């Protein structure tokens, strides 16, 4: 047993009590559990289910925005502020995976180096591994695992997104959208999509010219939206210079307080549960469909013998769907 | 801790990926090489977590554990390899994480490379190493060529 382990945690050499160790705050158990989720290992599902009673306490904060907007740097600065307020943090930073090789260079940690040795901070990089929407398939599980491990705040940083990667809003309590000066004109700011989901807007790189103009464009767009009980603040910040970060964190906290008071937190969590069920069903359906299409099945054989290229995708899809209840009936 | 590592157990499922932490340790800003190697590993299908410049051995080991990597790739051009790399191996042992493989690259004299390998470093890639050689090293499960 190395000195890095939490005192009092004992390991069986042959089997690891992942759930117990994770609850006891063991970093390696947490890290390993997230890997199992990333590998879509059935053990991860069992683990998350086992730990469910220990989740629901953390404040889940999503940070999203376009590539190069300063998300990682803002997260780094936010982590500092959160730690100064005496709370522990888990960071999940997602970066894209190659569609060709599945490989990835996950570089968000570079901006957060100074927190590496702080025991109150756990940082995990994730490759999206083909999942769309700005996150990885295992991000949901990773959030639950970090939550169960007792982190007060969980910050989820999406891949650099464009206009419609909205999954983060179904996963987090508070969504922070990071914008930059000169990132578009008034037409961009009235478009639907990501601009509608933010609870807090941050115009980062505010030391550059055009920041105030960007703030006004967002303000105009927000003002035109139907009046909502929560009016998302639009803040200027420079993450690199650590200017304006305190107010960003206070806005995130105010949003959380608002959610608690208005019952919105419950509503968001109900919605999240619903989305989670849909995501899990969709994932297994996709895996089933892939197996049906690539495996030794009637549909798979038809697709491989597709000599004249005239197969009808709609009828094949119906055939694949029809395979599922048949299999269920056998059980 | 009996952690079943992909390398040791030889298991690699459909969704499993090699994860490698690459870094520069010590006061050494020469990061061109480590970035090129990171990119080559990416093209070989590896998830590379780049930790960046001026890492201490303590930071490298902590990051490797949080990221649950299979291997650590250390780049050094400062001459401090005989201090910093053994320290990483020592810390991994202290944390019961010796199954994490360590390999290195940079300006490392041949005698030092032999000594580092004797201490447990899987491979040292010197100047002129082809990217293909590094990719093959990954495909062998981070083991030296026979």
Coordinates of C-alpha atoms in Angstrom, one line a residue:
Chain A
X1 CA 0.0 0.0 0.0
X2 CA 1.6 3.3 -1.1
X3 CA 1.4 6.5 0.9
X4 CA -0.8 7.9 -1.8
X5 CA -3.8 6.0 -0.6
X6 CA -6.4 7.2 1.8
X7 CA -5.6 5.8 5.3
X8 CA -7.9 3.0 6.3
X9 CA -8.8 1.8 2.8
X10 CA -7.7 -1.8 2.4
X11 CA -7.4 -3.6 -0.9
X12 CA -7.9 -7.2 -1.7
X13 CA -5.2 -8.1 -4.0
X14 CA -7.5 -10.2 -6.2
X15 CA -10.5 -7.9 -6.4
X16 CA -10.9 -4.2 -6.1
X17 CA -13.8 -2.8 -4.2
X18 CA -14.2 0.0 -6.7
X19 CA -17.4 1.4 -5.2
X20 CA -16.1 1.4 -1.6
X21 CA -12.8 2.8 -2.5
X22 CA -14.4 5.5 -4.7
X23 CA -16.7 6.5 -1.8
X24 CA -13.7 6.6 0.5
X25 CA -12.1 9.2 -1.8
X26 CA -9.5 7.0 -3.5
X27 CA -8.3 8.7 -6.7
X28 CA -7.2 5.6 -8.5
X29 CA -10.6 3.9 -7.9
X30 CA -12.3 7.0 -9.3
X31 CA -10.0 7.1 -12.3
X32 CA -10.4 3.4 -13.0
X33 CA -14.2 3.6 -12.7
X34 CA -14.3 6.4 -15.3
X35 CA -12.1 4.3 -17.7
X36 CA -14.6 1.4 -17.3
X37 CA -17.4 3.8 -18.3
X38 CA -15.3 5.1 -21.3
X39 CA -14.7 1.6 -22.4
X40 CA -18.5 0.9 -22.1
X41 CA -17.7 -1.9 -19.8
X42 CA -20.9 -3.4 -18.1
X43 CA -19.1 -3.1 -14.8
X44 CA -19.4 0.6 -15.1
X45 CA -23.2 0.4 -15.4
X46 CA -23.4 -1.7 -12.3
X47 CA -21.1 0.6 -10.4
X48 CA -23.0 3.8 -11.3
X49 CA -26.2 2.0 -10.3
X50 CA -24.6 0.9 -7.0
X51 CA -23.5 4.5 -6.3
X52 CA -26.7 6.2 -7.2
X53 CA -27.7 6.8 -3.6
X54 CA -24.5 8.9 -3.2
X55 CA -25.2 11.2 -6.1
X56 CA -27.2 14.4 -6.6
X57 CA -25.3 16.6 -4.2
X58 CA -22.7 18.3 -6.5
X59 CA -23.3 21.5 -8.5
X60 CA -23.0 20.5 -12.1
X61 CA -21.6 23.3 -14.2
X62 CA -21.2 23.1 -18.0
X63 CA -18.7 25.2 -19.9
X64 CA -19.2 25.4 -23.6
X65 CA -18.2 27.6 -26.6
X66 CA -16.3 27.6 -29.8
X67 CA -12.8 26.2 -30.2
X68 CA -10.1 28.5 -29.0
X69 CA -12.5 30.7 -27.1
X70 CA -10.7 30.1 -23.8
X71 CA -12.9 27.5 -22.2
X72 CA -10.0 25.6 -20.6
X73 CA -8.3 28.8 -19.4
X74 CA -11.6 29.9 -17.9
X75 CA -12.1 26.6 -16.2
X76 CA -8.6 26.8 -14.8
X77 CA -9.4 30.3 -13.4
X78 CA -12.8 29.2 -12.1
X79 CA -11.2 26.2 -10.3
X80 CA -8.9 28.6 -8.5
X81 CA -11.9 30.8 -7.4
X82 CA -13.9 27.7 -6.3
X83 CA -10.9 26.4 -4.3
X84 CA -10.4 29.8 -2.7
X85 CA -14.0 29.4 -1.4
X86 CA -13.0 26.1 0.1
X87 CA -14.9 23.7 -2.1
X88 CA -13.6 20.7 -4.0
X89 CA -13.8 20.3 -7.7
X90 CA -13.9 17.6 -10.4
X91 CA -13.2 18.7 -14.0
X92 CA -14.2 16.6 -17.0
X93 CA -12.6 18.1 -20.1
X94 CA -13.8 16.6 -23.4
X95 CA -11.8 17.0 -26.7
X96 CA -12.6 15.5 -30.1
X97 CA -11.4 12.0 -31.2
X98 CA -10.3 11.3 -34.7
X99 CA -13.1 9.9 -36.9
X100 CA -10.4 7.9 -38.8
X101 CA -8.2 6.3 -36.2
X102 CA -10.1 7.0 -32.9
X103 CA -7.0 8.6 -31.5
X104 CA -7.0 12.0 -29.9
X105 CA -4.8 14.6 -28.4
X106 CA -6.4 15.8 -25.2
X107 CA -4.8 19.1 -24.4
X108 CA -7.1 20.8 -21.9
X109 CA -4.9 19.8 -19.0
X110 CA -2.2 22.0 -20.2
X111 CA -4.1 25.1 -19.0
X112 CA -4.9 23.5 -15.6
X113 CA -1.4 22.3 -14.7
X114 CA -1.2 24.4 -11.5
X115 CA -4.1 22.4 -9.9
X116 CA -2.5 19.0 -10.5
X117 CA -1.1 18.5 -7.0
X118 CA -4.2 20.0 -5.2
X119 CA -5.9 17.1 -3.6
X120 CA -9.2 19.1 -3.8
X121 CA -9.1 19.0 -7.6
X122 CA -9.5 16.0 -9.9
X123 CA -9.1 16.6 -13.6
X124 CA -10.0 14.0 -16.2
X125 CA -9.6 14.4 -20.0
X126 CA -12.0 12.5 -22.3
X127 CA -11.9 11.8 -26.0
X128 CA -15.4 12.2 -27.5
X129 CA -14.9 8.7 -29.1
X130 CA -17.4 9.3 -31.9
X131 CA -20.2 10.7 -29.7
X132 CA -21.7 13.9 -31.1
X133 CA -23.2 16.8 -29.2
X134 CA -19.9 18.1 -27.7
X135 CA -19.5 15.4 -25.1
X136 CA -18.4 11.8 -24.8
X137 CA -20.9 8.9 -24.3
X138 CA -19.3 8.3 -20.9
X139 CA -19.5 11.9 -19.7
X140 CA -22.8 11.2 -17.9
X141 CA -21.3 8.3 -16.0
X142 CA -18.2 10.3 -15.2
X143 CA -20.4 13.0 -13.7
X144 CA -22.2 10.5 -11.5
X145 CA -18.9 8.9 -10.4
X146 CA -17.3 12.3 -9.5
X147 CA -20.5 13.2 -7.7
X148 CA -20.5 10.0 -5.7
X149 CA -16.8 10.6 -4.9
X150 CA -17.9 13.7 -3.0
X151 CA -16.8 16.6 -5.3
X152 CA -18.7 19.8 -4.4
X153 CA -18.6 21.2 -7.9
X154 CA -18.2 19.3 -11.2
X155 CA -17.2 21.4 -14.2
X156 CA -17.8 19.8 -17.6
X157 CA -15.9 21.4 -20.4
X158 CA -17.3 20.4 -23.9
X159 CA -15.3 20.1 -27.0
X160 CA -15.1 23.3 -29.0
X161 CA -18.6 23.5 -30.4
X162 CA -20.4 25.4 -33.2
X163 CA -24.0 26.3 -33.0
X164 CA -26.1 23.4 -32.0
X165 CA -24.2 21.1 -29.6
X166 CA -26.8 21.3 -26.9
X167 CA -26.3 18.1 -24.9
X168 CA -24.5 19.9 -22.2
X169 CA -27.7 21.6 -21.2
X170 CA -29.4 18.3 -20.4
X171 CA -26.4 17.2 -18.2
X172 CA -25.7 20.3 -16.1
X173 CA -27.5 22.6 -13.7
X174 CA -25.8 25.7 -15.0
X175 CA -24.5 26.2 -18.5
X176 CA -21.8 28.8 -19.1
X177 CA -21.3 29.9 -22.7
X178 CA -17.9 31.3 -23.5
X179 CA -17.9 33.8 -26.4
X180 CA -15.1 36.0 -27.9
X181 CA -15.0 39.5 -29.3
X182 CA -15.4 39.6 -33.1
X183 CA -17.1 36.2 -33.2
X184 CA -20.0 37.3 -35.4
X185 CA -22.4 40.1 -36.2
X186 CA -26.0 40.7 -35.2
X187 CA -27.3 38.0 -37.4
X188 CA -25.2 35.4 -35.6
X189 CA -26.5 36.6 -32.3
X190 CA -30.2 36.1 -33.3
X191 CA -29.7 32.6 -34.5
X192 CA -31.3 29.7 -32.7
X193 CA -29.3 27.0 -30.9
X194 CA -26.5 27.3 -28.5
X195 CA -27.1 31.0 -27.7
X196 CA -30.5 30.0 -26.3
X197 CA -29.3 27.5 -23.7
X198 CA -26.9 29.6 -21.7
X199 CA -27.6 30.5 -18.1
X200 CA -24.5 32.6 -17.9
X201 CA -22.7 34.3 -20.9
X202 CA -19.1 35.1 -20.6
X203 CA -17.4 37.3 -23.2
X204 CA -13.9 36.1 -22.7
X205 CA -10.7 37.8 -24.0
X206 CA -12.3 41.1 -22.9
X207 CA -8.9 42.7 -23.0
X208 CA -9.3 42.6 -26.8
X209 CA -11.2 45.2 -28.7
X210 CA -14.8 44.5 -29.6
X211 CA -15.7 42.9 -26.3
X212 CA -18.2 45.5 -25.3
X213 CA -19.8 45.3 -28.8
X214 CA -20.1 41.5 -28.4
X215 CA -21.7 42.0 -25.0
X216 CA -24.3 44.4 -26.5
X217 CA -25.2 42.0 -29.3
X218 CA -25.8 39.2 -26.8
X219 CA -27.8 41.6 -24.6
X220 CA -30.0 42.6 -27.5
X221 CA -30.6 39.0 -28.4
X222 CA -31.4 38.0 -24.8
X223 CA -33.7 41.0 -24.4
X224 CA -35.8 39.8 -27.4
X225 CA -36.3 36.4 -26.0
X226 CA -39.5 35.6 -24.1
X227 CA -39.2 36.9 -20.6
X228 CA -37.9 34.1 -18.4
X229 CA -37.7 34.1 -14.6
X230 CA -33.9 33.8 -14.8
X231 CA -32.3 36.6 -16.8
X232 CA -28.9 35.2 -17.9
X233 CA -26.2 37.7 -17.0
X234 CA -23.6 38.7 -19.7
X235 CA -20.2 39.2 -18.2
X236 CA -16.9 40.3 -19.5
X237 CA -13.8 38.4 -18.4
X238 CA -10.2 37.8 -19.3
X239 CA -9.4 34.2 -18.2
X240 CA -5.7 34.5 -19.1
X241 CA -5.3 37.6 -16.9
X242 CA -7.8 36.2 -14.3
X243 CA -9.9 39.3 -14.5
X244 CA -13.6 39.2 -14.0
X245 CA -13.6 35.5 -12.8
X246 CA -15.0 36.1 -9.4
X247 CA -18.2 37.6 -10.8
X248 CA -18.5 34.7 -13.2
X249 CA -18.5 32.2 -10.3
X250 CA -20.9 34.4 -8.4
X251 CA -23.3 34.4 -11.4
X252 CA -23.0 30.6 -11.5
X253 CA -23.8 30.4 -7.8
X254 CA -26.7 32.8 -8.1
X255 CA -28.2 30.6 -10.9
X256 CA -27.9 27.6 -8.7
X257 CA -29.6 29.5 -5.8
X258 CA -32.3 30.6 -8.3
X259 CA -32.9 26.9 -9.4
X260 CA -33.2 25.8 -5.8
X261 CA -35.7 28.5 -4.9
X262 CA -37.8 28.2 -8.1
X263 CA -38.0 24.4 -8.1
X264 CA -36.1 24.6 -11.4
X265 CA -33.4 22.2 -10.0
X266 CA -35.9 19.4 -9.6
X267 CA -37.3 20.1 -13.0
X268 CA -33.9 20.0 -14.6
X269 CA -33.0 16.8 -12.8
X270 CA -36.3 15.2 -13.9
X271 CA -35.5 16.3 -17.5
X272 CA -32.0 15.0 -17.1
X273 CA -33.2 11.6 -16.0
X274 CA -35.5 11.4 -19.0
X275 CA -32.7 12.4 -21.4
X276 CA -30.5 9.8 -19.7
X277 CA -33.0 7.0 -20.3
X278 CA -33.3 8.1 -23.9
X279 CA -29.6 8.2 -24.3
X280 CA -29.1 4.7 -22.8
X281 CA -31.9 3.2 -25.0
X282 CA -30.5 4.9 -28.1
X283 CA -26.9 3.7 -27.3
X284 CA -28.0 0.1 -27.0
X285 CA -30.3 0.4 -30.0
X286 CA -27.3 1.7 -32.0
X287 CA -25.1 -1.1 -30.8
X288 CA -27.8 -3.6 -31.7
X289 CA -28.3 -2.0 -35.1
X290 CA -24.6 -2.1 -35.8
X291 CA -24.4 -5.8 -34.8
X292 CA -27.4 -6.6 -37.0
X293 CA -26.0 -4.8 -40.0
X294 CA -22.4 -6.1 -39.6
X295 CA -23.2 -9.5 -38.2
X296 CA -24.3 -12.8 -39.7
X297 CA -28.0 -11.9 -39.9
X298 CA -30.4 -11.8 -42.8
X299 CA -30.0 -8.0 -43.0
X300 CA -26.2 -8.3 -42.7
X301 CA -26.0 -10.9 -45.5
X302 CA -28.3 -8.9 -47.7
X303 CA -26.1 -5.8 -47.3
X304 CA -22.9 -7.8 -48.1
X305 CA -24.4 -9.4 -51.2
X306 CA -25.8 -6.0 -52.3
X307 CA -24.7 -6.6 -55.9
X308 CA -26.9 -4.1 -57.8
X309 CA -26.9 -1.5 -55.0
X310 CA -30.7 -1.2 -55.0
X311 CA -31.5 -2.2 -51.4
X312 CA -34.0 -0.1 -49.7
X313 CA -32.7 1.4 -46.4
X314 CA -36.2 1.9 -45.0
X315 CA -37.3 -1.7 -45.4
X316 CA -33.9 -3.0 -44.0
X317 CA -34.3 -0.6 -41.0
X318 CA -37.8 -2.1 -40.5
X319 CA -36.3 -5.6 -40.6
X320 CA -33.6 -4.7 -38.1
X321 CA -36.2 -3.2 -35.7
X322 CA -38.4 -6.3 -36.2
X323 CA -35.4 -8.5 -35.0
X324 CA -35.5 -6.9 -31.5
X325 CA -38.9 -8.0 -30.2
X326 CA -38.4 -11.4 -31.7
X327 CA -35.2 -11.8 -29.6
X328 CA -37.0 -10.5 -26.6
X329 CA -39.8 -13.1 -27.0
X330 CA -37.3 -15.9 -26.9
X331 CA -36.0 -14.9 -23.5
Chain B
X1 CA -3.5 -2.8 -5.8
X2 CA -4.5 -5.5 -8.3
X3 CA -5.5 -3.2 -11.1
X4 CA -6.1 -5.1 -14.2
X5 CA -4.3 -3.1 -16.8
X6 CA -5.0 -3.5 -20.5
X7 CA -1.3 -4.0 -21.1
X8 CA -0.8 -6.6 -18.5
X9 CA -4.0 -8.5 -19.2
X10 CA -3.7 -8.0 -23.0
X11 CA -7.3 -7.0 -23.2
X12 CA -8.5 -4.4 -25.7
X13 CA -12.2 -4.4 -26.3
X14 CA -14.1 -2.5 -29.0
X15 CA -14.3 0.7 -27.0
X16 CA -11.0 0.4 -25.2
X17 CA -8.2 2.7 -26.2
X18 CA -4.6 3.1 -25.2
X19 CA -4.2 6.2 -23.1
X20 CA -0.8 7.8 -22.9
X21 CA 0.3 10.9 -21.0
X22 CA 2.9 12.9 -22.8
X23 CA 4.9 15.6 -21.0
X24 CA 8.0 17.7 -20.6
X25 CA 9.5 17.5 -17.2
X26 CA 11.8 20.1 -15.6
X27 CA 13.0 23.4 -16.9
X28 CA 12.9 22.5 -20.6
X29 CA 10.9 24.4 -23.2
X30 CA 11.8 22.2 -26.2
X31 CA 8.4 20.8 -27.0
X32 CA 8.5 20.3 -30.7
X33 CA 9.4 16.7 -30.4
X34 CA 6.8 15.8 -27.8
X35 CA 4.1 17.4 -29.9
X36 CA 5.2 15.5 -33.0
X37 CA 5.2 12.3 -31.1
X38 CA 1.8 13.1 -29.5
X39 CA 0.4 13.6 -33.0
X40 CA 1.9 10.3 -34.3
X41 CA 0.4 8.4 -31.4
X42 CA -2.9 10.0 -32.1
X43 CA -2.7 8.8 -35.7
X44 CA -1.9 5.3 -34.3
X45 CA -5.3 5.5 -32.5
X46 CA -4.0 6.4 -29.1
X47 CA -5.7 8.8 -26.7
X48 CA -2.9 11.2 -25.9
X49 CA -3.2 13.4 -22.8
X50 CA -0.7 16.2 -23.3
X51 CA 0.3 17.6 -19.9
X52 CA 2.5 20.4 -21.2
X53 CA 5.7 22.0 -20.2
X54 CA 7.6 22.3 -16.9
X55 CA 6.0 19.4 -15.1
X56 CA 7.5 18.0 -11.9
X57 CA 7.7 14.2 -11.5
X58 CA 5.0 14.6 -8.8
X59 CA 2.7 16.3 -11.2
X60 CA 3.3 13.8 -13.9
X61 CA 2.5 10.8 -11.7
X62 CA -0.6 12.5 -10.2
X63 CA -1.9 13.4 -13.7
X64 CA -1.1 9.8 -14.9
X65 CA -3.2 8.4 -12.1
X66 CA -6.1 10.8 -12.5
X67 CA -6.1 10.1 -16.3
X68 CA -5.7 6.3 -15.7
X69 CA -3.2 6.0 -18.5
X70 CA -1.4 2.9 -19.7
X71 CA 1.9 4.7 -20.3
X72 CA 3.8 7.9 -19.7
X73 CA 5.9 9.4 -22.5
X74 CA 8.6 11.8 -21.0
X75 CA 10.5 14.2 -23.2
X76 CA 13.7 15.7 -22.0
X77 CA 16.3 17.9 -23.6
X78 CA 17.7 19.4 -20.5
X79 CA 20.2 16.8 -19.3
X80 CA 18.3 16.1 -16.1
X81 CA 17.0 12.8 -17.3
X82 CA 19.0 10.7 -14.8
X83 CA 17.3 12.6 -11.9
X84 CA 13.8 13.2 -13.2
X85 CA 13.0 9.9 -14.9
X86 CA 14.1 7.7 -12.0
X87 CA 12.1 9.9 -9.7
X88 CA 9.0 9.3 -11.8
X89 CA 9.6 5.5 -11.5
X90 CA 10.0 5.8 -7.8
X91 CA 6.8 7.8 -7.3
X92 CA 4.9 5.3 -9.4
X93 CA 6.1 2.6 -7.1
X94 CA 5.2 4.6 -4.1
X95 CA 1.7 5.0 -5.4
X96 CA 1.4 1.3 -6.3
X97 CA 1.2 2.3 -9.9
X98 CA 4.3 0.6 -11.3
X99 CA 2.2 -1.1 -14.0
X100 CA 2.1 2.3 -15.8
X101 CA 4.8 2.0 -18.4
X102 CA 7.3 4.8 -18.8
X103 CA 9.1 5.6 -22.0
X104 CA 11.2 8.5 -22.9
X105 CA 12.7 10.6 -25.7
X106 CA 15.1 13.5 -26.3
X107 CA 18.8 14.0 -25.9
X108 CA 19.7 11.0 -23.8
X109 CA 23.2 9.5 -24.2
X110 CA 23.3 5.8 -24.9
X111 CA 24.9 4.8 -21.6
X112 CA 22.2 6.7 -19.7
X113 CA 19.5 5.1 -21.8
X114 CA 20.8 1.6 -20.9
X115 CA 20.8 2.6 -17.2
X116 CA 17.3 4.0 -17.4
X117 CA 16.1 0.8 -19.1
X118 CA 17.7 -1.2 -16.3
X119 CA 15.7 0.9 -13.9
X120 CA 12.5 0.0 -15.6
X121 CA 12.0 2.4 -18.5
X122 CA 10.4 0.5 -21.4
X123 CA 12.2 2.4 -24.2
X124 CA 14.2 5.5 -24.9
X125 CA 13.8 7.1 -28.3
X126 CA 16.7 9.2 -29.4
X127 CA 17.1 11.8 -32.2
X128 CA 16.5 10.3 -35.6
X129 CA 13.9 7.8 -34.3
X130 CA 11.2 7.3 -37.0
X131 CA 7.6 7.9 -36.0
X132 CA 6.9 4.5 -37.4
X133 CA 9.2 3.0 -34.7
X134 CA 7.2 4.7 -32.0
X135 CA 3.9 3.5 -33.5
X136 CA 5.3 0.0 -33.6
X137 CA 6.3 0.3 -30.0
X138 CA 2.6 1.2 -29.2
X139 CA 1.3 -1.7 -31.3
X140 CA 3.6 -4.1 -29.4
X141 CA 1.8 -3.0 -26.2
X142 CA 4.7 -0.6 -25.2
X143 CA 7.2 -3.4 -25.1
X144 CA 10.8 -3.2 -26.5
X145 CA 11.4 -4.9 -29.8
X146 CA 12.5 -8.5 -29.3

